[in-house]
Amino acid sequence: MTTTRISPADWPEAVADTDGHQLWVAGPGTGKTTFIAQRVAHLIDERGIPPAEVLVLTFSRRGASRLRRHIDQRVQTTTSGLHASTFHSLAYRMLEAHGAVGLGWTSMPELLTGPEQVALVAELLASEDPSRWPRAFAPLLTTQTFAEEVADFLLRSQEHLLTAAELTVRVTTRGDWRGLDRFRARYLAVLAERDRIDYGTLQSAAIDALAQDSVRSSLQTFRYILVDEYQDTTAAQARLLELLSIGNLTGVADPLQSIFSFRGAELGNVAEFGTRFAPARRFELTQSFRVPAAILDGAMALVAGHDDAPDVTPAPGDGRLERYVFHQQSQEAEWIAAEVERLHLLEDIPYRNIAVLVRSKRRFLPELSRALGRRGIPHDSPDSRLADHPAVRIVFDIARASILEGPGGDNPGGQAELDRIMRRLLLGPLFGLPLGQERELTRQRRRTGEPWSNLLRDHLPRAEALADLLADPAWAVDRPAADGFWHLWTALPQFVDIVGDPSRDDDRRAWSSLSQALGRQRDRDPSLHLAGYVKLADEDDFEATPLLSYRSGSVDQITLTTLHQSKGLEFDVVFIADAVEGVFPDLRRGRSLLEPRLLSRHQPADPAEAARLRLDEERRLAYTATTRAARRVVWTATKAGIDEAERRPSRFLNALGRAEPGLPDVDEREPVTPLEAEAFLRRLLADATAPAGRRLAAAGVLAAGSLRDPTWFSMVREQGSDQGIVDQPLTLSPSQATAYDACPRRYAFERRLRMGAEFGRYATFGSLIHDVLEYAERAAIARGDRRSTIDDALEELGARFDDYDFDAGTRRRAWYRRAVKLLVDLYDNWIRPGAEAVLLEHDLHLEIGGVPWRGRADRIERTADGTLRIVDYKTSSSSPAIKEAAESIQLAFYLAAARQDPSVQELGECAEAEFWYPLSKNKTKWFALDTDRVDDVLDTMRDIASGIASEDWTPRLGKGCERCAFRWVCPLWPEGQEAFVR
């Protein structure tokens, strides 16, 4: 084909030249989308072509939506009936209308999503005979990763239009493909049997239907077909166009932006356009309206030598292309965040016109997100999905809990997961339980084995609706997902409280988006219930696209995305970050186990030639990303650290120009924020070479505090009220009294405000040991033994350890060894061998100073003389002083309460109370209460109750201060004295 170059002055005539097959090659910013929209407007408005006879196709839904908007803005009459969609959407509509005639279908099969296809492949692979697969793959047949690889292979084989016979021929040339042709035949048969279809089969089936003359004649009503991003078409899509076109096909392409070969895109389609659609003409759009010379020259340097490179005239105006190399990733992220802030403040560039592009979201974007967050720069968190929104996770948690609570959910691992889910629900916004109340419910659940639904009905009346949902999971498994969500929404009254809270607008948006996503899912596949939807979201990164975003569209925020996802977007400023070898370009040979790229007739089998083609595509990806910017492009990378000797900046940084990239000069920039101004003044003050006058001025400004209000500093606030944090009526426990007695201020933060009091591993360890000892002793009592044995305890430990969260790997094994050591030490050196347990984990109640107190005694045992002794197990290795135990609030309460407890009195007189410390570093393993001091301790408890009731939080110095997390707000310490404005 000969090439005709089209300048902006030639556009009116070129747009009107609509007949015949045409390939339009257009570089970045040359107006490809605008050209298509103007041609469609000319066809409809000037030529009078009915919109229904015009078909516009593109690669992605986002591209189709953008193209449709451009068309609607230019067509003066009406676009009603105009088809503007993706190839997949077109194929689906064709099969809906003509599947019965062309393929003999009785109804349109249900279309599988990507995760659903993988799930079906995994199901079939699990029943495969391993001997029929390559030996290396046989152990992988039941893995999710291999199922994903096989699903991708099947999809690509359909996109490349390989028949069963052709695939068998291909399989015989590669030993690692053995079995795939037979498996594809089985997979397609199951699809037909279940009345399903996947995305690859969707297009091949549409082509098969078009092979029928009656179908083809009814569909060849499109007099004009226009295709955007033609370089991204697959073999199947090119064939579809051949069958549909009746002579007026306009394909618009930029061969240098062909970056989707891993999705089956055939770059050869552009080169073969003239042959496939002969006779055809070739045109080039010559003027870029977006990319200035400095940026375009750098981009072209990345793809130098490409045969199909269009000759493009740069856009007028100045542009900048910069390259910087940093010492570490955090430095790179901080600089980019600071530069974004400067661009917004100094150059008045909206955040929405700035983008940071990366090759992989997992490596760099989390670090950058933290740097942006520290500056208050709006952005979406990396990998943010509707399915991961906290409000949506509440819905998912309830659905998952109902399955685990119901029949078949009684495995130990599932019960541990159920307890974790219930903890999130009870502590979360639906119920907001205090931590102590939640722990009490969890402990009772583990002790009694009662279902959560029963516990909630008996102990938390306002959670009765949740109990009903847990007791009967039919709503989550027997209805379409959308109906299940609606049942949950109407059944749980707590949703009303959240929706009525103006501060929770984001939650309302998330639930609205979820509702619409589930509604669309029901229309597509009514068999998928809510529990199944949750499983797909959790296991397969499934994300149904909602019609309404749960994010406010009015928010001006920067774009953080991958290089591939930036295709078709445009910004004022683009940062291409984390450009290091091994990441960008990514030339890993093992990216795909089965290498479906070799199914293409354009892909060489020679590894060296294949590597060259991969590098060429990475260069095109770099070109595409660079040309997204209209004003400035900044490439950044990091040098190798001490432990990363192989890492170095990407070769692309040097390909951009001659100068060696270096560090940006940040110290010479004028500060634009109070933080930067303060840093500038501090550097000036410390610079011994600076003039004395400037240093003195800097000191004066810093000392005056005029840069920013003191309350802007981290942790510096106006001191607020310390009243109103005690719930009424007041109920206390001995552990609360002990905490208050140690330091009232710390007690207020930890117990009342629930700050810094997370249920840590040591507390988890204590709960485990208490449960093991309780159940081991109960089993011994049940069989008539005086005491359990170490074998009983270790058996209980093995049965219960997996129910507790102790991380994984080495740490988990270390906690297990610690538990074994404690139990062995306890049983080998049983502190009171002559006594027998009569009560275990016994609840005790007592009113002191007009306030109800409650606690639980770990063990009450009968001594040889018939009296009773209270024992409290301690799992710490740090034991108390003898005097501390003698005056223990906890032991004094147990003894006083037990003496008034009828169930204890029936068993005898309670005369002693003591702590047991099996892991004590000292020789002493037990510490007794001085029973003569009980009345004095009770008086102390009355004073404590009065102090808590009156909300007296006066801090108290003690040995716990060194490890206190609240010293920074404690007025008894220097750092705390600086925490508030006085």
Short mmCIF file of N, CA, C and O in Angstrom, two decimals, residues 82 92 268 445 598 642 659 724 742 803 808 810:
data_model
loop_
_atom_site.label_atom_id
_atom_site.label_comp_id
_atom_site.label_asym_id
_atom_site.label_seq_id
_atom_site.Cartn_x
_atom_site.Cartn_y
_atom_site.Cartn_z
N LEU A 82 -26.80 3.60 16.81
CA LEU A 82 -25.39 3.44 16.47
C LEU A 82 -24.76 2.37 17.36
O LEU A 82 -24.95 2.36 18.58
N TYR A 92 -21.22 -11.06 21.44
CA TYR A 92 -22.30 -11.51 22.33
C TYR A 92 -23.67 -11.15 21.74
O TYR A 92 -24.59 -11.98 21.70
N GLY A 268 0.96 -8.36 13.68
CA GLY A 268 0.97 -8.64 12.25
C GLY A 268 -0.30 -8.25 11.54
O GLY A 268 -0.31 -8.11 10.31
N ARG A 445 -17.77 -18.97 74.16
CA ARG A 445 -17.97 -19.80 72.96
C ARG A 445 -16.96 -20.95 72.95
O ARG A 445 -17.32 -22.10 72.68
N LEU A 598 3.23 -18.86 21.85
CA LEU A 598 3.72 -19.65 20.71
C LEU A 598 2.58 -20.18 19.85
O LEU A 598 2.82 -20.75 18.79
N ILE A 642 23.19 -2.04 49.07
CA ILE A 642 24.25 -2.95 49.48
C ILE A 642 23.84 -4.40 49.28
O ILE A 642 24.63 -5.25 48.90
N ALA A 659 22.60 12.60 28.13
CA ALA A 659 23.10 12.95 29.45
C ALA A 659 22.84 11.81 30.44
O ALA A 659 21.82 11.13 30.39
N GLY A 724 -16.30 12.07 80.82
CA GLY A 724 -17.30 11.51 79.91
C GLY A 724 -16.88 10.24 79.20
O GLY A 724 -17.47 9.89 78.18
N ALA A 742 -2.15 0.80 89.23
CA ALA A 742 -0.80 1.02 88.71
C ALA A 742 -0.65 2.42 88.14
O ALA A 742 0.33 3.11 88.40
N ASP A 803 -6.42 -23.23 66.61
CA ASP A 803 -7.51 -22.26 66.75
C ASP A 803 -7.02 -20.87 67.12
O ASP A 803 -7.81 -19.92 67.13
N ALA A 808 2.95 -17.53 61.60
CA ALA A 808 3.20 -18.76 60.85
C ALA A 808 4.69 -19.09 60.91
O ALA A 808 5.51 -18.31 61.41
N THR A 810 8.35 -20.13 61.61
CA THR A 810 9.24 -20.22 62.76
C THR A 810 8.60 -19.66 64.02
O THR A 810 8.71 -20.23 65.11
#
